[in-house]
XYZ file of C-alpha atoms in Angstrom:
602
model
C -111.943 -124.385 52.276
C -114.816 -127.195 52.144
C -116.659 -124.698 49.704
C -116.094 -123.719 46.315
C -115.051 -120.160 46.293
C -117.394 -117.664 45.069
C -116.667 -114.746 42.395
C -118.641 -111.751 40.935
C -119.857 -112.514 37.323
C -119.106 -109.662 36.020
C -117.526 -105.853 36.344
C -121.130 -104.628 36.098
C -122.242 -106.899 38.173
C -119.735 -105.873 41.199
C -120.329 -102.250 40.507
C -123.610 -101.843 41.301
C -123.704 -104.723 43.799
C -121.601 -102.339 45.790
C -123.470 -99.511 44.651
C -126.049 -101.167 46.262
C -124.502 -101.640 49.715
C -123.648 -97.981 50.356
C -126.894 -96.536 48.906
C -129.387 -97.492 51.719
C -132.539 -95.713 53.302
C -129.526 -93.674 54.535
C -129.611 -91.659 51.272
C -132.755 -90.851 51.164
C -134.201 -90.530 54.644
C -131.343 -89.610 56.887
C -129.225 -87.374 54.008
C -132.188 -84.522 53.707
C -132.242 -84.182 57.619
C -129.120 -83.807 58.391
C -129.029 -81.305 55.328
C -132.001 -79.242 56.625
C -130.463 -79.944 60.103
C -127.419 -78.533 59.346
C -128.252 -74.922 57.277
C -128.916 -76.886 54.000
C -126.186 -75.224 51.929
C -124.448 -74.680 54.993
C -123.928 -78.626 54.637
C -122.608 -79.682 51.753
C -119.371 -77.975 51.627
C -118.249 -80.059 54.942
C -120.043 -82.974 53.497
C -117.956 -82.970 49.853
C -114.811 -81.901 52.019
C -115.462 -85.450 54.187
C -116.375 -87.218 50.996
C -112.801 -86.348 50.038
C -110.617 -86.976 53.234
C -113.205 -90.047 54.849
C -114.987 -91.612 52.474
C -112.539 -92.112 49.537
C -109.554 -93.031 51.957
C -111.962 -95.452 53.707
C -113.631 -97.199 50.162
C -109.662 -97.794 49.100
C -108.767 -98.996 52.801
C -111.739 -101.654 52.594
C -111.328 -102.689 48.850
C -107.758 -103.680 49.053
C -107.805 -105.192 52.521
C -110.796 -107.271 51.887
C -109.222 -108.050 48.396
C -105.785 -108.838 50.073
C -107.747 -111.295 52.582
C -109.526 -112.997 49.646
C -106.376 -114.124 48.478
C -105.820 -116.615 51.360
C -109.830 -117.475 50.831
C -111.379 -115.750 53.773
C -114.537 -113.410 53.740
C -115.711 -112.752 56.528
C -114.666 -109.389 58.751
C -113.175 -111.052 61.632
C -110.623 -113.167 59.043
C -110.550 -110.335 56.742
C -108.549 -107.955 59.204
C -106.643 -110.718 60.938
C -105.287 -111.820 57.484
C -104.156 -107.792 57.072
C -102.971 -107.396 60.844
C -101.518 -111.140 61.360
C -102.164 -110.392 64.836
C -104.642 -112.742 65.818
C -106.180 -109.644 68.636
C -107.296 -108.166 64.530
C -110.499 -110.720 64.262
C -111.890 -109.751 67.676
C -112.006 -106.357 66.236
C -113.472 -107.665 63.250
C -115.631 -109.456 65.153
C -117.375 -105.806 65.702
C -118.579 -105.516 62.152
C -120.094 -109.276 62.676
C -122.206 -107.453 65.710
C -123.023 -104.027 63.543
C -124.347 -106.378 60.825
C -126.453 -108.267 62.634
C -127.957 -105.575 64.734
C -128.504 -103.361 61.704
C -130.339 -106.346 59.238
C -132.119 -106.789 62.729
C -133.978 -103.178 62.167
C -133.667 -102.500 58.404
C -135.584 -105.728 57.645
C -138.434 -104.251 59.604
C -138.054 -100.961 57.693
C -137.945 -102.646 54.917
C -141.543 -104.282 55.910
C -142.886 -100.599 56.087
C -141.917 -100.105 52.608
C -143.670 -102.651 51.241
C -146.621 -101.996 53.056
C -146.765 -98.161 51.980
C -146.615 -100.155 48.257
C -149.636 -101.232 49.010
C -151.369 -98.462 50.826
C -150.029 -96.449 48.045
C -151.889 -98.520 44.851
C -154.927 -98.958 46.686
C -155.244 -94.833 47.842
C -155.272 -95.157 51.483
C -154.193 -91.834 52.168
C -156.578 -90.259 49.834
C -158.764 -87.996 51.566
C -156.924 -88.007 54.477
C -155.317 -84.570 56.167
C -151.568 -84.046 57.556
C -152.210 -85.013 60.859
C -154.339 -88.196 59.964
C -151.409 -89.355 57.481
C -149.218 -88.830 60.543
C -151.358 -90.717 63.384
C -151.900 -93.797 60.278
C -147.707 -94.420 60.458
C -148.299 -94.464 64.444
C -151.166 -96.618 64.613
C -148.912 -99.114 61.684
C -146.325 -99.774 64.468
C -148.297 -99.776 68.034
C -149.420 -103.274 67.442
C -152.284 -102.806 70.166
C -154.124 -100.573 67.581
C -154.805 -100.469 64.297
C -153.376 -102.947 61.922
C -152.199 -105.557 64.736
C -149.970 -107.469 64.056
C -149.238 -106.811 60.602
C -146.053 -105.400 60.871
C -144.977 -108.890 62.696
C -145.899 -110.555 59.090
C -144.352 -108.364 56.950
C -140.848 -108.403 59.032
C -140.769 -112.203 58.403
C -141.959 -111.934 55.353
C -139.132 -109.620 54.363
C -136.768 -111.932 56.305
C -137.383 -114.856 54.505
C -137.163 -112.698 50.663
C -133.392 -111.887 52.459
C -132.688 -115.921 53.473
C -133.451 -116.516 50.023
C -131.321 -114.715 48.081
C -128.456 -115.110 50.039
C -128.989 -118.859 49.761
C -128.392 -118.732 46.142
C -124.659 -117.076 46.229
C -123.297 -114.090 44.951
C -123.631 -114.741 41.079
C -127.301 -115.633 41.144
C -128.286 -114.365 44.219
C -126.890 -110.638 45.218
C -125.623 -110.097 41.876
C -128.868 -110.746 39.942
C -130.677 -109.014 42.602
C -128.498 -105.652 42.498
C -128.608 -105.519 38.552
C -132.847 -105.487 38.953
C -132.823 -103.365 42.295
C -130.659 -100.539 40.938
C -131.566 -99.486 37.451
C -135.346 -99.339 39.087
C -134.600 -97.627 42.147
C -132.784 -94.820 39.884
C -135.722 -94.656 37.356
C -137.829 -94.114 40.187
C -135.759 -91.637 42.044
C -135.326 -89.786 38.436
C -139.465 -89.273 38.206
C -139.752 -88.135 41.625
C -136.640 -85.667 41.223
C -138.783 -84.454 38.086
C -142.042 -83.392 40.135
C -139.812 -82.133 42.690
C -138.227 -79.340 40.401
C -141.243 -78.558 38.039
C -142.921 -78.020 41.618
C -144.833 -74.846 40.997
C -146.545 -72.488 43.454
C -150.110 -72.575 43.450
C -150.333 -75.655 41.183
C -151.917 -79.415 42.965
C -151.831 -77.231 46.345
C -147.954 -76.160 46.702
C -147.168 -72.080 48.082
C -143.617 -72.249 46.674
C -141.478 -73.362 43.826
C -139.753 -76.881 43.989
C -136.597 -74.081 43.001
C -136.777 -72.633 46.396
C -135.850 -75.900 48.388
C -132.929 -76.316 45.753
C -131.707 -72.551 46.264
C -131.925 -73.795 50.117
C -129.861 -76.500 49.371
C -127.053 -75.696 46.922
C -126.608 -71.901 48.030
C -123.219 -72.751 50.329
C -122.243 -70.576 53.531
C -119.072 -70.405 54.288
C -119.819 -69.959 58.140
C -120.383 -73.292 58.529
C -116.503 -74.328 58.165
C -116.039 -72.761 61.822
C -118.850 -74.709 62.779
C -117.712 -78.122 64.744
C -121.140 -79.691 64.532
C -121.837 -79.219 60.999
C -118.301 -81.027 60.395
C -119.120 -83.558 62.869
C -122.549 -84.781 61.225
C -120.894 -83.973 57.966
C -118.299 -86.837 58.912
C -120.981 -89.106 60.347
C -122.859 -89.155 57.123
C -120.000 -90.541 55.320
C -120.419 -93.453 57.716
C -124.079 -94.058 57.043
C -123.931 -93.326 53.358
C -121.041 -95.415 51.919
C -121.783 -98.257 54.510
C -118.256 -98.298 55.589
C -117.462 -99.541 59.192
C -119.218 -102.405 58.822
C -116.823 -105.246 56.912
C -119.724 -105.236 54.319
C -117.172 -103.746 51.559
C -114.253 -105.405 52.633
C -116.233 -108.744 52.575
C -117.957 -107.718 48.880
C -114.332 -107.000 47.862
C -112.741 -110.018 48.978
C -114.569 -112.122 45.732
C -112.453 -110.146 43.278
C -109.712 -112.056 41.771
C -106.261 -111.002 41.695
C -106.101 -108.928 38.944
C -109.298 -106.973 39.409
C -109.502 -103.361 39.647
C -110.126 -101.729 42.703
C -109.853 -97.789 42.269
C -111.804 -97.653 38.839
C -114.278 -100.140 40.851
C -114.189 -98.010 43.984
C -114.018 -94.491 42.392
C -117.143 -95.243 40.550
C -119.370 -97.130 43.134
C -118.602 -94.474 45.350
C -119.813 -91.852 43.243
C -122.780 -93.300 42.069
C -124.006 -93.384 45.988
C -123.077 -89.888 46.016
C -125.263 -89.490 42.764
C -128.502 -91.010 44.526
C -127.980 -89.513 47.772
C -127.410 -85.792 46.868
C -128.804 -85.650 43.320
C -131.777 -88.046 44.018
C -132.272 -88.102 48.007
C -131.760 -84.659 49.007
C -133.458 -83.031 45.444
C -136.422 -85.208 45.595
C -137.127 -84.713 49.298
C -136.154 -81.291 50.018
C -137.526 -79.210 47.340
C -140.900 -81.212 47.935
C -141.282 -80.451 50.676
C -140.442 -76.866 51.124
C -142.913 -76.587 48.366
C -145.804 -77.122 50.534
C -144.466 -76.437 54.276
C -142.057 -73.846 53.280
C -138.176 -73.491 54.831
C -139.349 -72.946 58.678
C -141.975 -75.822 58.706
C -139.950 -78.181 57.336
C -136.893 -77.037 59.677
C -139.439 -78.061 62.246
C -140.689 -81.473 60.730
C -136.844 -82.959 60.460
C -136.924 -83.016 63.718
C -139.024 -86.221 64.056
C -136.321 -87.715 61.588
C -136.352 -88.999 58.426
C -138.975 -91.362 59.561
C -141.282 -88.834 59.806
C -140.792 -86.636 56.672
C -140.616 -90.188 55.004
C -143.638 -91.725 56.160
C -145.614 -89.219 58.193
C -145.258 -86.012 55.611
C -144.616 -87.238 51.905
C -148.050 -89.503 51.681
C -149.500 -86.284 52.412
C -147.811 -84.334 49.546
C -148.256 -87.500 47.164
C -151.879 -87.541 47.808
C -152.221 -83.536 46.348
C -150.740 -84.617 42.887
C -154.010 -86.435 41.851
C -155.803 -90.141 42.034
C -152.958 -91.628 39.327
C -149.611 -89.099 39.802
C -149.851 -90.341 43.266
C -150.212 -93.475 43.430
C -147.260 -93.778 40.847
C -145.588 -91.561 43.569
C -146.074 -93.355 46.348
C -145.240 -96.792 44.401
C -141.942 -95.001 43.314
C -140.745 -93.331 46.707
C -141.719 -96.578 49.046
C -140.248 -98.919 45.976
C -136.867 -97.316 46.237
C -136.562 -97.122 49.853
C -137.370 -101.121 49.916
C -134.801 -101.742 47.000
C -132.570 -99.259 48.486
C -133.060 -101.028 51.897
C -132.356 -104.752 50.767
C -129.599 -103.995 48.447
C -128.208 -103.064 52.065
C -129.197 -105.735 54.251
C -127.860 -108.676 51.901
C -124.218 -106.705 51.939
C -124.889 -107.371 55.790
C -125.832 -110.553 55.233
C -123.161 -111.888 52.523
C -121.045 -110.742 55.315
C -122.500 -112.728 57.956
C -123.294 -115.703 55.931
C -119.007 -115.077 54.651
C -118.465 -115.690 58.574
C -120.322 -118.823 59.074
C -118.871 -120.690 55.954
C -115.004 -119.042 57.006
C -115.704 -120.900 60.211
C -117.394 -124.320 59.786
C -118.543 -126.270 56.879
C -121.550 -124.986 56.286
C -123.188 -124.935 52.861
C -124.631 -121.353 51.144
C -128.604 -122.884 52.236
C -127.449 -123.417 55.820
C -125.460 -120.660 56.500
C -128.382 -118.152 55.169
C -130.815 -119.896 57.464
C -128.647 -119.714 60.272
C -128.383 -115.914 59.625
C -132.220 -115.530 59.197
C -132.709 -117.609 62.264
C -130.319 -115.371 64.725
C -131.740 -112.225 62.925
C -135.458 -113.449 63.726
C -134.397 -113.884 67.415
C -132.759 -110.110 67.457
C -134.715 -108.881 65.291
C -138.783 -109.247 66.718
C -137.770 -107.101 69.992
C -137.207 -104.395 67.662
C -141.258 -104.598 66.719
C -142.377 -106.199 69.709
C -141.140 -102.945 71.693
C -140.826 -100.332 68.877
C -142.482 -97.649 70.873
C -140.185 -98.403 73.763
C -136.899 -97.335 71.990
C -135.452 -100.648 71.491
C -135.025 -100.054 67.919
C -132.910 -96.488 68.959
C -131.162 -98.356 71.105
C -130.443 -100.900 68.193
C -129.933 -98.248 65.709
C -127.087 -96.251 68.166
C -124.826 -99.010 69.009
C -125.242 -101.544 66.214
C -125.665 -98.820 63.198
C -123.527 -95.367 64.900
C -120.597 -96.013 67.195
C -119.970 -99.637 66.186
C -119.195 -98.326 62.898
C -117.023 -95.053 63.886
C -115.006 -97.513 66.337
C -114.360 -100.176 63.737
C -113.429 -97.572 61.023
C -111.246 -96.072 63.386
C -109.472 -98.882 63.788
C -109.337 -100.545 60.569
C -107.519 -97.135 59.496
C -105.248 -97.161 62.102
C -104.165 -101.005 61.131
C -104.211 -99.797 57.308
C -102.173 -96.453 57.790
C -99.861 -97.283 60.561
C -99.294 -100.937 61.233
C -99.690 -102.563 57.839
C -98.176 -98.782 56.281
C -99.003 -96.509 53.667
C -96.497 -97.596 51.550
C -97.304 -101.546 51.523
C -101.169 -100.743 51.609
C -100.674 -97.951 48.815
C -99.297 -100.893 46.371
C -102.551 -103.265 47.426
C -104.778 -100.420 46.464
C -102.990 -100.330 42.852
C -102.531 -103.834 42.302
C -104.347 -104.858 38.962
C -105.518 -100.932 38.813
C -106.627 -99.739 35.768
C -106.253 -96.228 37.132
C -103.922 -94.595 39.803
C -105.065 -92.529 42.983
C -103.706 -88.776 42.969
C -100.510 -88.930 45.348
C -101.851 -86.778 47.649
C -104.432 -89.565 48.754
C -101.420 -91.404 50.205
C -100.465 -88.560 52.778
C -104.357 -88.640 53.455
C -104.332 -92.069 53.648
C -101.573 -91.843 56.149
C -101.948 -88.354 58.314
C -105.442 -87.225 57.632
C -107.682 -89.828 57.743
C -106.806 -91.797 60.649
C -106.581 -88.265 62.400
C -109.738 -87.134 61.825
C -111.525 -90.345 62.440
C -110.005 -90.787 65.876
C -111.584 -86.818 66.301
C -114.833 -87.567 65.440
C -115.014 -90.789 67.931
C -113.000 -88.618 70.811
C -116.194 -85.921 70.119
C -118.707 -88.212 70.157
C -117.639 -89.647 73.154
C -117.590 -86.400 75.335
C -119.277 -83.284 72.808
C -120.680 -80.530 74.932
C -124.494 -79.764 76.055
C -126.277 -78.456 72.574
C -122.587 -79.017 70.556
C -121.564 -76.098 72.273
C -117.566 -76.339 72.014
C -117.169 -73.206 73.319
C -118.119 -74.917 76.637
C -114.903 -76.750 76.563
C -112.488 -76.226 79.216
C -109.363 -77.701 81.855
C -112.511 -77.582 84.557
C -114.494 -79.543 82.512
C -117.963 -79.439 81.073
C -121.746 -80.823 80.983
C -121.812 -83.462 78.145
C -124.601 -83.745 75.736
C -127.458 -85.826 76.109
C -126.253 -87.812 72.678
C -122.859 -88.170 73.568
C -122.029 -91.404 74.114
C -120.861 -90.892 77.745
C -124.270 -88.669 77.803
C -126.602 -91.985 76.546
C -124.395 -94.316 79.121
C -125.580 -92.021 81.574
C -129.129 -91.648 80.428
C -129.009 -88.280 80.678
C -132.331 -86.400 79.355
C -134.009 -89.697 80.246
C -136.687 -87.049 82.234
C -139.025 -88.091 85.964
C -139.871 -91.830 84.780
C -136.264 -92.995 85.485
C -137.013 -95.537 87.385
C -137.864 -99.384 85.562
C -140.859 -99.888 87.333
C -143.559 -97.398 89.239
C -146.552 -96.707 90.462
C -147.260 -93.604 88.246
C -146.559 -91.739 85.345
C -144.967 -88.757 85.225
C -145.072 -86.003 82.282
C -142.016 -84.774 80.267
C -143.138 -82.128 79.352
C -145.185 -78.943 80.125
C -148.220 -78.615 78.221
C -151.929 -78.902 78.222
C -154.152 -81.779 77.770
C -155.384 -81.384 74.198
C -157.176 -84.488 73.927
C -157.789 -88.094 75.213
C -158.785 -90.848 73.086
C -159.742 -94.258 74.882
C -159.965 -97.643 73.385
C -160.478 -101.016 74.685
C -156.874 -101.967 75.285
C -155.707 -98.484 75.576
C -155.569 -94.410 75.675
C -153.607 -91.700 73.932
C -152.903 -88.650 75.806
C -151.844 -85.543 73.783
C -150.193 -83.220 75.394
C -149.711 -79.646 73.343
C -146.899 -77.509 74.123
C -146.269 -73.337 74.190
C -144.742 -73.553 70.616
C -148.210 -76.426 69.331
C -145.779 -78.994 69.246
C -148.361 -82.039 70.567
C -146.436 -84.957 72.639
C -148.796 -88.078 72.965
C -148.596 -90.625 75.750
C -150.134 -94.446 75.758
C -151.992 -95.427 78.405
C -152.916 -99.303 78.673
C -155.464 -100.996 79.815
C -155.845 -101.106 83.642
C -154.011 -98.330 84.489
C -155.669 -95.079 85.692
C -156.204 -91.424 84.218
C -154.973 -88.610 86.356
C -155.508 -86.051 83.695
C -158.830 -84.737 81.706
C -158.856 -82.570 78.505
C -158.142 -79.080 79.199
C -155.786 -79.413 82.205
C -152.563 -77.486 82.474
C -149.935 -80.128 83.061
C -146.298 -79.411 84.146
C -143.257 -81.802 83.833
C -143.231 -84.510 86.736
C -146.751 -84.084 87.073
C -148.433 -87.414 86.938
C -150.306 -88.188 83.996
C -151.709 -92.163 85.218
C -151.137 -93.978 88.205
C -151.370 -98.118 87.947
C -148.382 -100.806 87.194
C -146.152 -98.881 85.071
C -142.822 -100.496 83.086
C -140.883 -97.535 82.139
C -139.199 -97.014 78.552
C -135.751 -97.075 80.623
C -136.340 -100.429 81.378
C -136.763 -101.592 77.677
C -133.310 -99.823 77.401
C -131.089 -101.104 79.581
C -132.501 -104.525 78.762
C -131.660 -103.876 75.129
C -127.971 -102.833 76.387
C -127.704 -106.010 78.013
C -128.671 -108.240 75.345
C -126.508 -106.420 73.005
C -123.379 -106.858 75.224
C -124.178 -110.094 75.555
C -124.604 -111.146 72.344
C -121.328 -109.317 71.062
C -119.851 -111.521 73.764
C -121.189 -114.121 71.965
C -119.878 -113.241 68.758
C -116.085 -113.109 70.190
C -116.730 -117.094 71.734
C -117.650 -118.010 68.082
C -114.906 -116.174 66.451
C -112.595 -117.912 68.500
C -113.865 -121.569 68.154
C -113.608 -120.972 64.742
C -110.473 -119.823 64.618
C -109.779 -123.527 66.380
C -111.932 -125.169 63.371
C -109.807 -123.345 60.577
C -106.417 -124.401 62.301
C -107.616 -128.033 62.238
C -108.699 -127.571 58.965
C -105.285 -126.109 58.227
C -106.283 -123.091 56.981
C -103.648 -120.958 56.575
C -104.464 -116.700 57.359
């Protein structure tokens, strides 16, 4: 290779470096909803059960393949499982972890610009004063760049891109390294203090109705029901996915910079478990019990359906702001400070990856490869803001960050467990091992894993209306709206599935509850049987159909004027994404051409 071949400086170094990749907003906004989601208790037991047969098979699969394919100086996911399969069809599927990371640092950056902002909104009180639903409508008015802070958000995502560019530009010793041994002692200490408050939480104390005990009791008290239940095990599985970061190339490209005697189960055992230590010790017993302290169990059932978004950024301002002018601004600065450590600990894994690809493949230097990266990721990623509201970012967040990742794990096992073989692939994993793997992780390894795995993509391909699988049957069956066929069909997509119309037609049934009209815009809240309120934006030039008090039933139009349908915004989305993975398989292969004139050997 034209570049001098980059190492971790130390054991400590690696550690939480990969510590850093798996624990991402993932653990602490996504982990507490699909807990609460999923029966609390009810969840874990699948969850440590998935931990066992997924995640640990998968960390061992990715460390010694990515350490194998270091060997012969590759380290970039395409090259990585090329040099495993020696098939050269192997980089193409690599070539799907190149797309995952790009469209995932396209979105997290931007999350990552939320974070800092709440920093700041957090030190100088913003939220002070303010009531739930006012701390709620602030987060909406952040993104809809037509109101309230403008284009702020635009700012901060480049701002944030160009922290990422650096870093990566300086290598893995003084760039991720030294960035991972700062990011993750902090984001602990913070997520310690908050886990504090959250326990101590005591009824009738700063504004709370129940002990922070009672949201633990919902969490750690297991049911043994929920082992009969497929869609507990199937978001159990998922999780693993999202939490560890695997599916991606990330680890196998992190992994890749050991040398040849380095440990990889000691390495891999503990990196592993310290995500598991921030997302259920930290994530789920800072979040939960907080909030079930103020909303109680039902309420808080109810608010994890917005997401982890909107507990995150919507709900826990509000909470902060009871503890007190200085407990919450040291709040605030501690929740939003993790999430943005915890978020760019994440996207440079994605980006050592992607940067990896660009020097495997030409002769670019560590400056120019990062600036390529934060270039392409610009380009990607300002759709994402420009059209937040219009479910590009979803759209993003499915493909790039959800099935991408269960397809390329899939197959990555499959090469590991059944074309490379247990038995070869069980010696990579103890090669230079300080410890050895319980035997029974090879017949995992080999049976279970790749089993399961090829389950969960099967069910999320074709899982029944509501995750009914009782539903299932020869004749067939109605899939669900977030299946994948389901989403390829735009099922649930309600009246306004057209691109463009002359109207607007409601979703919903409900009555007008209010109408507030600005210069370039209106909102039109729409409250529901159960006081769930849906809001619609109207902008400028179109017209109202609707006043305050009116009883409004789904297809019923709402505004009439030139109207460009969310479903548009999707399918455009699709389309650039398919094209650019399209992309990403042209480069792959011209530099596959490059590295045969150069003579490099896979």
């Amino acid at each position: 290779m034209a570049q001098v071949k980059d190492s971790w400086g130390s054991r400590l170094g690696l550690i939480l470096a990969m510590a850093g990749n798996a624990v991402g907003l993932g653990n602490f906004l996504r982990f507490p909803v699909q807990a609460v989601q999923n029966g609390g208790g009810a969840f874990i037991i699948p969850y440590i059960i998935c931990f066992v047969l997924l995640g640990i098979p998968l960390m061992l699969i990715e460390w010694s393949t990515g350490k194998y394919a270091g060997s012969k100086n590759v380290n970039s996911a395409p090259f990585i499982l090329q040099a495993n399969g020696k098939s050269k069809m192997w980089k193409y599927v690599g070539g799907l972890g190149i797309f995952s990371n790009f469209i995932i640092t396209a979105y997290y950056c931007y999350i990552e610009s939320w974070t800092l902002s709440y920093i700041y909104y957090s030190l100088v009180g913003a939220f002070k004063g303010m009531n739930e639903t006012q701390v709620s409508l602030f987060f909406d008015n952040f993104l809809n760049l037509s109101t309230g802070t403008g284009y702020v958000p635009v700012v901060l995502y480049v701002i944030c891109l160009i922290i990422n560019v650096w870093i990566l530009s300086r290598g893995l010793q003084k760039g991720v390294e030294t960035m991972a041994k700062i990011c993750m002692p902090l984001l602990l200490v913070f997520g310690l203090f908050l886990v504090v408050k959250a326990i101590t939480l005591k009824a009738g104390v700063n504004g709370a109705s129940f002990d922070g005990i009672v949201g633990m009791n919902f969490l750690w008290t297991p049911q043994l029901s929920s082992l009969s239940d497929p869609k507990v095990w199937l978001a159990a599985a998922g999780q693993i996915f999202f939490t560890l970061s695997l599916g991606m190339g990330c680890v196998q490209c992190y992994a890749s910079y050991l040398k040849k005697d380095d440990d990889i189960v000691l390495n891999s055992m503990t990196s592993g478990f310290m995500n598991e230590f921030c997302e259920i010790i930290i994530g789920a017993t800072m979040i939960i019990p907080i909030s079930v302290g103020y909303f109680g169990i039902d309420k808080v059932r109810e608010l994890m359906q917005m997401g982890g978004f909107g507990i995150g950024f919507k709900s826990l301002p509000f909470l902060f702001a009871q503890w007190g002018d200085v407990v919450s601004v040291i709040a605030g600065v501690a929740f939003f400070g993790l999430l943005f450590f915890a978020g760019i600990t994440s996207s440079l894994a994605m980006g050592t990856n992607l940067t990896a690809f660009f020097q495997d493949g030409s002769r670019m230097t560590k400056k120019q490869s990062a600036l390529l990266f934060g270039a392409i990721v610009l380009v990607l990623g300002l759709p994402t803001v420009f059209f937040y509201n219009e479910g590009v970012f979803d759209q993003y967040d499915y493909w790039g960050g959800t099935v991408t990742l269960v397809i390329y794990a899939m197959l990555e096992t499959i090469l590991f467990s059944w074309i490379i073989g247990v038995d070869k692939g069980w010696k990579m994993i103890h090669e230079g091992a300080d410890m050895k793997m319980p035997v029974f992780f090879k017949y995992v390894l080999k049976y279970v894993t790749p089993t399961m795995l090829i389950i969960i993509f099967i069910a999320s391909l074709i899982k029944p209306m509501n995750d009914d699988w009782s539903k299932i049957g020869l004749r067939g069956w109605e899939v669900d709206n977030a299946s994948i066929v389901g989403v390829l069909q735009h099922k649930g997509i309600g009246p306004n599935d057209k691109w463009f119309s002359d109207v607007f037609y409601s979703e919903i049934d409900g009555i007008v509850a209010d109408i507030e009209q600005s210069e370039k815009c209106a909102t039109i809240s729409l409250r529901m049987a159960d006081d769930k309120i849906k809001t619609y934006m109207m902008k400028q030039g179109n017209i109202l159909q609707v006043s305050v008090g009116d009883n409004v039933k789904s297809g019923d139009t709402l505004y009439s004027g030139k109207v460009i349908n969310t479903v548009f915004f999707i399918d455009m989305s699709r389309i650039l994404l398919v094209l650019f993975l399209i992309a990403i398989c042209i480069t792959i292969k011209v530099f596959d051409n490059n590295m045969k004139k150069r003579k490099v050997e896979i």
